[in-house]
mmCIF file of C-alpha atoms in Angstrom:
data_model
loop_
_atom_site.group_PDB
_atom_site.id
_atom_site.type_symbol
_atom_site.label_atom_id
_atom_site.label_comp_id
_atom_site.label_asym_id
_atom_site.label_seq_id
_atom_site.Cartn_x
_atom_site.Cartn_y
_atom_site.Cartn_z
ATOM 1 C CA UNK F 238 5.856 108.755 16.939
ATOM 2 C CA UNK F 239 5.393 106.710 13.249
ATOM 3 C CA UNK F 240 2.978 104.414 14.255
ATOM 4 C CA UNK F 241 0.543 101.352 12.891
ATOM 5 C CA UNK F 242 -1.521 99.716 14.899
ATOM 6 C CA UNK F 243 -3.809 95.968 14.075
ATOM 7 C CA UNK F 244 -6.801 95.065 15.585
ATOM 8 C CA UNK F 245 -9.528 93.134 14.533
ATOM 9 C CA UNK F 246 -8.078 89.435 15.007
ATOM 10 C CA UNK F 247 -10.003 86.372 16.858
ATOM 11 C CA UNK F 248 -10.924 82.877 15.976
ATOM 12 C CA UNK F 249 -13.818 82.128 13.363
ATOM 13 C CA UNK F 250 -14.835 79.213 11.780
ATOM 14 C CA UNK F 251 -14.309 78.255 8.214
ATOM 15 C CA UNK F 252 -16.296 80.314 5.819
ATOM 16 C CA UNK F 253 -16.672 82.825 8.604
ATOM 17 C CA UNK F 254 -15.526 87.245 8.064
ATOM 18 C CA UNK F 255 -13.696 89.234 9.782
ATOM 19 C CA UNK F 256 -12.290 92.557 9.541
ATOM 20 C CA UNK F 257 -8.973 93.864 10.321
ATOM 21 C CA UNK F 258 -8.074 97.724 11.127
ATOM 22 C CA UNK F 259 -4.367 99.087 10.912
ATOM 23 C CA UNK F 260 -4.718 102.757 12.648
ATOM 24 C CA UNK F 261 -1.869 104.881 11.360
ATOM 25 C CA UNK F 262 -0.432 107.711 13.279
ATOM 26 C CA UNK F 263 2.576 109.993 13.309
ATOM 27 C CA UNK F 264 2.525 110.670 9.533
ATOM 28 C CA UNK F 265 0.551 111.557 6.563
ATOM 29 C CA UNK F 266 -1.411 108.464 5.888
ATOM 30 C CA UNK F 267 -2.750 109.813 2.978
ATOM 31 C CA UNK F 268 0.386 110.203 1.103
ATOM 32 C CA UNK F 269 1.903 106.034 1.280
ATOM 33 C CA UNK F 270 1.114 103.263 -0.297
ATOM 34 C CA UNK F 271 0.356 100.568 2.454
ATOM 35 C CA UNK F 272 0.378 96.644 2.638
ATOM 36 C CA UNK F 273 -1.015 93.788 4.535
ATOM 37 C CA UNK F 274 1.518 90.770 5.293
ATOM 38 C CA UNK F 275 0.724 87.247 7.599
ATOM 39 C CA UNK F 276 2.918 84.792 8.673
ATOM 40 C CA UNK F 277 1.666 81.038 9.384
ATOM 41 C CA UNK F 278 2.549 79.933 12.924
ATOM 42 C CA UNK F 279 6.251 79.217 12.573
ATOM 43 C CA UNK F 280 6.299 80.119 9.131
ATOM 44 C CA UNK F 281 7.449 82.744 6.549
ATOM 45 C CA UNK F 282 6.327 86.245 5.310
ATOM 46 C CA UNK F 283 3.408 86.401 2.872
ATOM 47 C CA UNK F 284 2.493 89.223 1.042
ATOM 48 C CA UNK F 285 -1.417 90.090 0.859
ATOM 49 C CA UNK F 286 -2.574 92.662 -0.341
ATOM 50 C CA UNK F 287 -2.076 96.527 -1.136
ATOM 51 C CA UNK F 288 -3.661 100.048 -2.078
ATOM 52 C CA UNK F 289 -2.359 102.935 -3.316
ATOM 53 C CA UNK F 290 -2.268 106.451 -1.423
ATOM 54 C CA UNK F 291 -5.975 107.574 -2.356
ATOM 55 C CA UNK F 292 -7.229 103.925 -2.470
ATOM 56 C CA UNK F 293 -8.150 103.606 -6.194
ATOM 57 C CA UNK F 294 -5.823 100.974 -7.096
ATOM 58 C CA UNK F 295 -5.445 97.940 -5.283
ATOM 59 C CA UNK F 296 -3.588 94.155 -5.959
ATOM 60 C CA UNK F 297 -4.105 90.954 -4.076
ATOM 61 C CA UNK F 298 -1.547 87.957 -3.493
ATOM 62 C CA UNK F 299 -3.737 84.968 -5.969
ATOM 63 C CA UNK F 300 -4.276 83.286 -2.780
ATOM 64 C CA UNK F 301 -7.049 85.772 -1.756
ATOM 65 C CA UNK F 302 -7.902 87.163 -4.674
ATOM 66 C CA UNK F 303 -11.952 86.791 -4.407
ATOM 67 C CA UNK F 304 -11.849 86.738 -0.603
ATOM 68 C CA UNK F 305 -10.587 89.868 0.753
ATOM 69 C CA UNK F 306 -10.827 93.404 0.286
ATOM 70 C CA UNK F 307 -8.385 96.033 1.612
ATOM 71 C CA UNK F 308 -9.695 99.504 1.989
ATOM 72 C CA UNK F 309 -8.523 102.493 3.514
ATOM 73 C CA UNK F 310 -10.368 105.536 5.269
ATOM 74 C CA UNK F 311 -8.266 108.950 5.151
ATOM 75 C CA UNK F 312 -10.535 110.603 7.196
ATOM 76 C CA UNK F 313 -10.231 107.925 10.143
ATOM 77 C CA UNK F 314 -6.243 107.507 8.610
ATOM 78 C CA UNK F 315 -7.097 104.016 9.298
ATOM 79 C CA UNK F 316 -6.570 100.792 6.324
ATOM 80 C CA UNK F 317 -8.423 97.901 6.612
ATOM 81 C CA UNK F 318 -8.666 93.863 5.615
ATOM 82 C CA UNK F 319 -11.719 92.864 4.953
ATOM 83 C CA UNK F 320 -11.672 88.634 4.904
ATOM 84 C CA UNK F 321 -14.289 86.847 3.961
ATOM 85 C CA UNK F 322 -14.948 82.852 3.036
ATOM 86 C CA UNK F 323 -12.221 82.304 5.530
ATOM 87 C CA UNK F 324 -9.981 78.700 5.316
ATOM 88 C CA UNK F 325 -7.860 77.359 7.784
ATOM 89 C CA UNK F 326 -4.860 78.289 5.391
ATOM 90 C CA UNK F 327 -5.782 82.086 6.145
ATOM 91 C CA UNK F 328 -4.767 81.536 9.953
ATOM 92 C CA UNK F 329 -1.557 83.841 10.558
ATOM 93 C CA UNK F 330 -0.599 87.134 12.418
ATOM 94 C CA UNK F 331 -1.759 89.923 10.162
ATOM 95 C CA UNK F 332 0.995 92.586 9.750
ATOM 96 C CA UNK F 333 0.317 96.078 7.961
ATOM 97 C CA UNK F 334 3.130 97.692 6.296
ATOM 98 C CA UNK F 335 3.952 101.363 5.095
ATOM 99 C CA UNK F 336 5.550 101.348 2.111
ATOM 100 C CA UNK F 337 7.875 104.388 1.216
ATOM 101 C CA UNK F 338 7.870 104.861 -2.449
ATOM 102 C CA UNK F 339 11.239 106.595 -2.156
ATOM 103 C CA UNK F 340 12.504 103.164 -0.967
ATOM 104 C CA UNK F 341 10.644 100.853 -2.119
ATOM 105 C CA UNK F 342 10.304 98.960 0.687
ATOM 106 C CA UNK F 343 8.352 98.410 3.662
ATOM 107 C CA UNK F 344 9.514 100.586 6.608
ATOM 108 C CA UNK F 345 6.940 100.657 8.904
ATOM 109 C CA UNK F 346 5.297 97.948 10.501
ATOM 110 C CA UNK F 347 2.597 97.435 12.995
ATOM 111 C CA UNK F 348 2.730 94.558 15.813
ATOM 112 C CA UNK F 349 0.538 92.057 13.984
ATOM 113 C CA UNK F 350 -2.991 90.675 14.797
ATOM 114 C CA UNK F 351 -3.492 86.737 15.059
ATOM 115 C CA UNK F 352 -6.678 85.718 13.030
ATOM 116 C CA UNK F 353 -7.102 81.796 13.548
ATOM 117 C CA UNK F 354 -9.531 80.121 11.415
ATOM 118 C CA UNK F 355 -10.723 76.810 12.766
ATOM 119 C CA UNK F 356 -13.597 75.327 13.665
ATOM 120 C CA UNK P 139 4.809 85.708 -9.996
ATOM 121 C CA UNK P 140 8.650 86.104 -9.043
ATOM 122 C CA UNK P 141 9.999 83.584 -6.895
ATOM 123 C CA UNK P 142 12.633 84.480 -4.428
ATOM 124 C CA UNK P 143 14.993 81.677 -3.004
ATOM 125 C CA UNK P 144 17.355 82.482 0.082
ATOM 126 C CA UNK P 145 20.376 80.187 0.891
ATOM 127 C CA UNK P 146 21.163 78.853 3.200
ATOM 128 C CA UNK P 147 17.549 78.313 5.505
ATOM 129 C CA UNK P 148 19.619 78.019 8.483
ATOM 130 C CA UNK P 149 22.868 79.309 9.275
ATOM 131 C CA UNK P 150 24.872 78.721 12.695
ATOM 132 C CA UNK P 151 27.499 81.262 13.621
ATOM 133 C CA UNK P 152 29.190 82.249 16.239
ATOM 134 C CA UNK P 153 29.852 86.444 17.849
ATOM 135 C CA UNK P 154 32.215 87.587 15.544
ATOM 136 C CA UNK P 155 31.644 86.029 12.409
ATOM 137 C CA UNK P 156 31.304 87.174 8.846
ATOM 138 C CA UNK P 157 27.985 86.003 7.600
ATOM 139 C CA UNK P 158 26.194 85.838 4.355
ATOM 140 C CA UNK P 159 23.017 85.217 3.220
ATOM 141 C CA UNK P 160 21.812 84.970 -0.771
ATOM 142 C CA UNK P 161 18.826 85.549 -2.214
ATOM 143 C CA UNK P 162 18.385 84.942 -5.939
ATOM 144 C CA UNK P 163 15.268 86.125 -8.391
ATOM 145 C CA UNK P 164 13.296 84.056 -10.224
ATOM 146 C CA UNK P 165 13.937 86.688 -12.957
ATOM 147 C CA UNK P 166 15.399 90.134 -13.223
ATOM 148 C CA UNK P 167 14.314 92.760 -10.345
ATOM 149 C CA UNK P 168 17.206 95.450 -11.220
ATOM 150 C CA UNK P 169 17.909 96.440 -7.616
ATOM 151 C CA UNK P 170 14.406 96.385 -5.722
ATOM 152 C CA UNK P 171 15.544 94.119 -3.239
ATOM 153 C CA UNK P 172 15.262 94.759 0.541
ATOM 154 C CA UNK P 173 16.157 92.674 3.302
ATOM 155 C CA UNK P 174 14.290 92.355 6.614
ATOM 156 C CA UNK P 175 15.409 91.135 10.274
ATOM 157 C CA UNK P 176 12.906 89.591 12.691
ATOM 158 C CA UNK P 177 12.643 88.101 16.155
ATOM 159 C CA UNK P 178 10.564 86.271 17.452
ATOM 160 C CA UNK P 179 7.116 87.649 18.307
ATOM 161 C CA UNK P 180 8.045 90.566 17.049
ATOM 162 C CA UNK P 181 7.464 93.056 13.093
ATOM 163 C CA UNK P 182 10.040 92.217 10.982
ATOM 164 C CA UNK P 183 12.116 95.711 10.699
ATOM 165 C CA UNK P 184 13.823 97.002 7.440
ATOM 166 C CA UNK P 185 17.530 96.952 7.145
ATOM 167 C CA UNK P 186 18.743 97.668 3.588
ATOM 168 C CA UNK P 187 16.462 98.619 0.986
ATOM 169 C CA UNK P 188 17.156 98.955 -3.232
ATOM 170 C CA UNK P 189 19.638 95.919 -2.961
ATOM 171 C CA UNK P 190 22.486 98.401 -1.178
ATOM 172 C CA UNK P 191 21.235 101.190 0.384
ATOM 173 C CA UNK P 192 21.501 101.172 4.589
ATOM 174 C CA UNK P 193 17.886 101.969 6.684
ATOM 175 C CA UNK P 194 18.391 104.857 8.817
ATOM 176 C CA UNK P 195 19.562 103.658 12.241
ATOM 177 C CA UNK P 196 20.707 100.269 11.321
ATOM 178 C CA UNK P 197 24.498 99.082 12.085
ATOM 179 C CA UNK P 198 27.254 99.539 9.549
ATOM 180 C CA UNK P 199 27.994 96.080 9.868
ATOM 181 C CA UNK P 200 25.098 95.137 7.863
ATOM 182 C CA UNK P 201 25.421 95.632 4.363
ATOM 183 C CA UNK P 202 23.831 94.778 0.833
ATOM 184 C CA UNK P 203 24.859 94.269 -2.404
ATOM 185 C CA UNK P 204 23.704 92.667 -6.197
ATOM 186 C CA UNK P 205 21.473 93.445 -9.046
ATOM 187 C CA UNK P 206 19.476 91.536 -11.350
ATOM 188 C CA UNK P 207 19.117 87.850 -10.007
ATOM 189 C CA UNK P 208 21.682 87.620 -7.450
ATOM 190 C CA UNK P 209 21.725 89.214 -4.188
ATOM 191 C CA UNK P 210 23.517 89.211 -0.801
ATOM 192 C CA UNK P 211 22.946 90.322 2.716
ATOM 193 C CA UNK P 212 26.372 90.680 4.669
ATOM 194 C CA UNK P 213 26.958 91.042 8.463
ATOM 195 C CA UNK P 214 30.636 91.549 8.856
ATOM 196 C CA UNK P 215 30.871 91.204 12.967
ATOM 197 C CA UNK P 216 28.160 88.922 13.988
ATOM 198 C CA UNK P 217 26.762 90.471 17.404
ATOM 199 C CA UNK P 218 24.419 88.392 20.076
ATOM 200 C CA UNK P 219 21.199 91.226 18.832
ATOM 201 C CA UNK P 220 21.617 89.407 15.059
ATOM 202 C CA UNK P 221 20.398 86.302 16.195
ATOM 203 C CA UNK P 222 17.374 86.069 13.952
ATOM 204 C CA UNK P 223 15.571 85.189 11.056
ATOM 205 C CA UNK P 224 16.557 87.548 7.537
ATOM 206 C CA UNK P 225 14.063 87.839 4.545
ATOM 207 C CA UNK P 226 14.839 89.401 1.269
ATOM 208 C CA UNK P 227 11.505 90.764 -0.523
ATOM 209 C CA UNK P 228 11.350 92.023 -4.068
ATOM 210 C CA UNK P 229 9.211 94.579 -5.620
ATOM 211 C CA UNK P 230 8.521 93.916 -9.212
ATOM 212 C CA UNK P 231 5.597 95.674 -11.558
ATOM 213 C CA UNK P 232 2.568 95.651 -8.738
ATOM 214 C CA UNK P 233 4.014 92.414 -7.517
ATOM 215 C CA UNK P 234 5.636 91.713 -3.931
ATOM 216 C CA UNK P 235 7.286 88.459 -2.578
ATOM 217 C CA UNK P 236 9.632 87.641 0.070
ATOM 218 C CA UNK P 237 12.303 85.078 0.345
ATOM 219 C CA UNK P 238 11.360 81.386 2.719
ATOM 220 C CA UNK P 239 13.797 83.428 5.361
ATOM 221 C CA UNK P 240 17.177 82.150 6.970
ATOM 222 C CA UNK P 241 17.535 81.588 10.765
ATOM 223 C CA UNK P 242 21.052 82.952 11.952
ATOM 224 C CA UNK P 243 21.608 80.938 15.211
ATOM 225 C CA UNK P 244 24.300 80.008 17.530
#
């Protein structure tokens, strides 16, 4: 089964880190594109962050540019948000996406991880 | 950055109905535009992807169409599973935003 899974999330204070994992499974990690996407409680879809399929490129929403750092391991076929200098604006559920290139659009998504930032 | 604005932010429909939802680019996008349904609690899932083009396993009824600026997501026989909140997202040189969303309720 096609598979992402989140973990990682919790409560910190502001200025605190934390570090996300998205465990992929089911397909070749290696070979997609992937994304991280958060939603404010009761709010919309916001794009993060993304890295290419051998994790030498990677772009950031101007929101977090500075402050996070997504990475990806192809050995452990697990991606990764690293957050630091965390505000109370970054509280959302965490979502990674698969991209498929063919499509251009995200296809697979993992359940999300809630990262609340609050002192 | 691209700005994407959906109309309208809330829709109310009945089982049955013919819905649409817009989404218009802050500037051209040719036709990388997908739209996305999601519940409550839940992953938003993909529906139609390069404007038109139907995700495996979704329901005829939903369909996509537009290029350029203008775009529209189409349900032609509301059912009680597409109560929901729709996003459009476009992909645009390294550069990914989605649409403020529009609740379809009852």
């Amino acid at each position: 089964e096609v598979q992402l899974v989140e973990s990682g999330g919790g409560l910190v204070q502001p200025g605190g880190s934390l570090r996300l994992s998205c465990a992929a499974s089911g397909f070749p990690f290696s070979g997609y594109w992937m994304h991280w996407v958060r939603q404010a409680p009761g709010k919309g879809l916001v794009w993060v962050s993304r890295i290419n399929s051998d994790g030498s490129s990677t772009t950031y929403a101007d929101s977090v540019k500075g402050r996070f750092t997504i990475s990806r391991d192809s050995a452990k076929d697990t991606l990764y948000l690293q957050m630091n200098s965390l505000r109370a604006e970054d509280t959302a559920v965490y979502y990674c996406a698969r991209e498929d290139g063919a499509l251009g659009a995200f296809d697979i998504w993992g359940q999300g991880t809630m990262v609340a930032v609050s002192s | 950055d691209i700005q994407m604005t959906q109309s309208p932010s809330t829709l109310s429909a009945s089982v049955g109905d013919r819905v649409t939802i817009t989404c218009r680019a802050s500037q051209s996008i040719s036709s990388w535009l997908a739209w996305y349904q999601q519940k409550p609690g839940k992953a938003p899932k993909l529906l139609i992807y390069k404007a038109s083009s139907l995700q495996s396993g979704v329901p005829s009824r939903f369909s996509g169409s537009g290029s350029g600026t203008e775009f529209t997501l189409t349900i032609s026989s509301l059912q009680p599973d597409d109560f929901a909140t729709y996003y459009c997202q476009q992909y645009n040189s390294y550069s990914w935003t989605f649409g403020q969303g529009t609740k379809v309720e009852i």
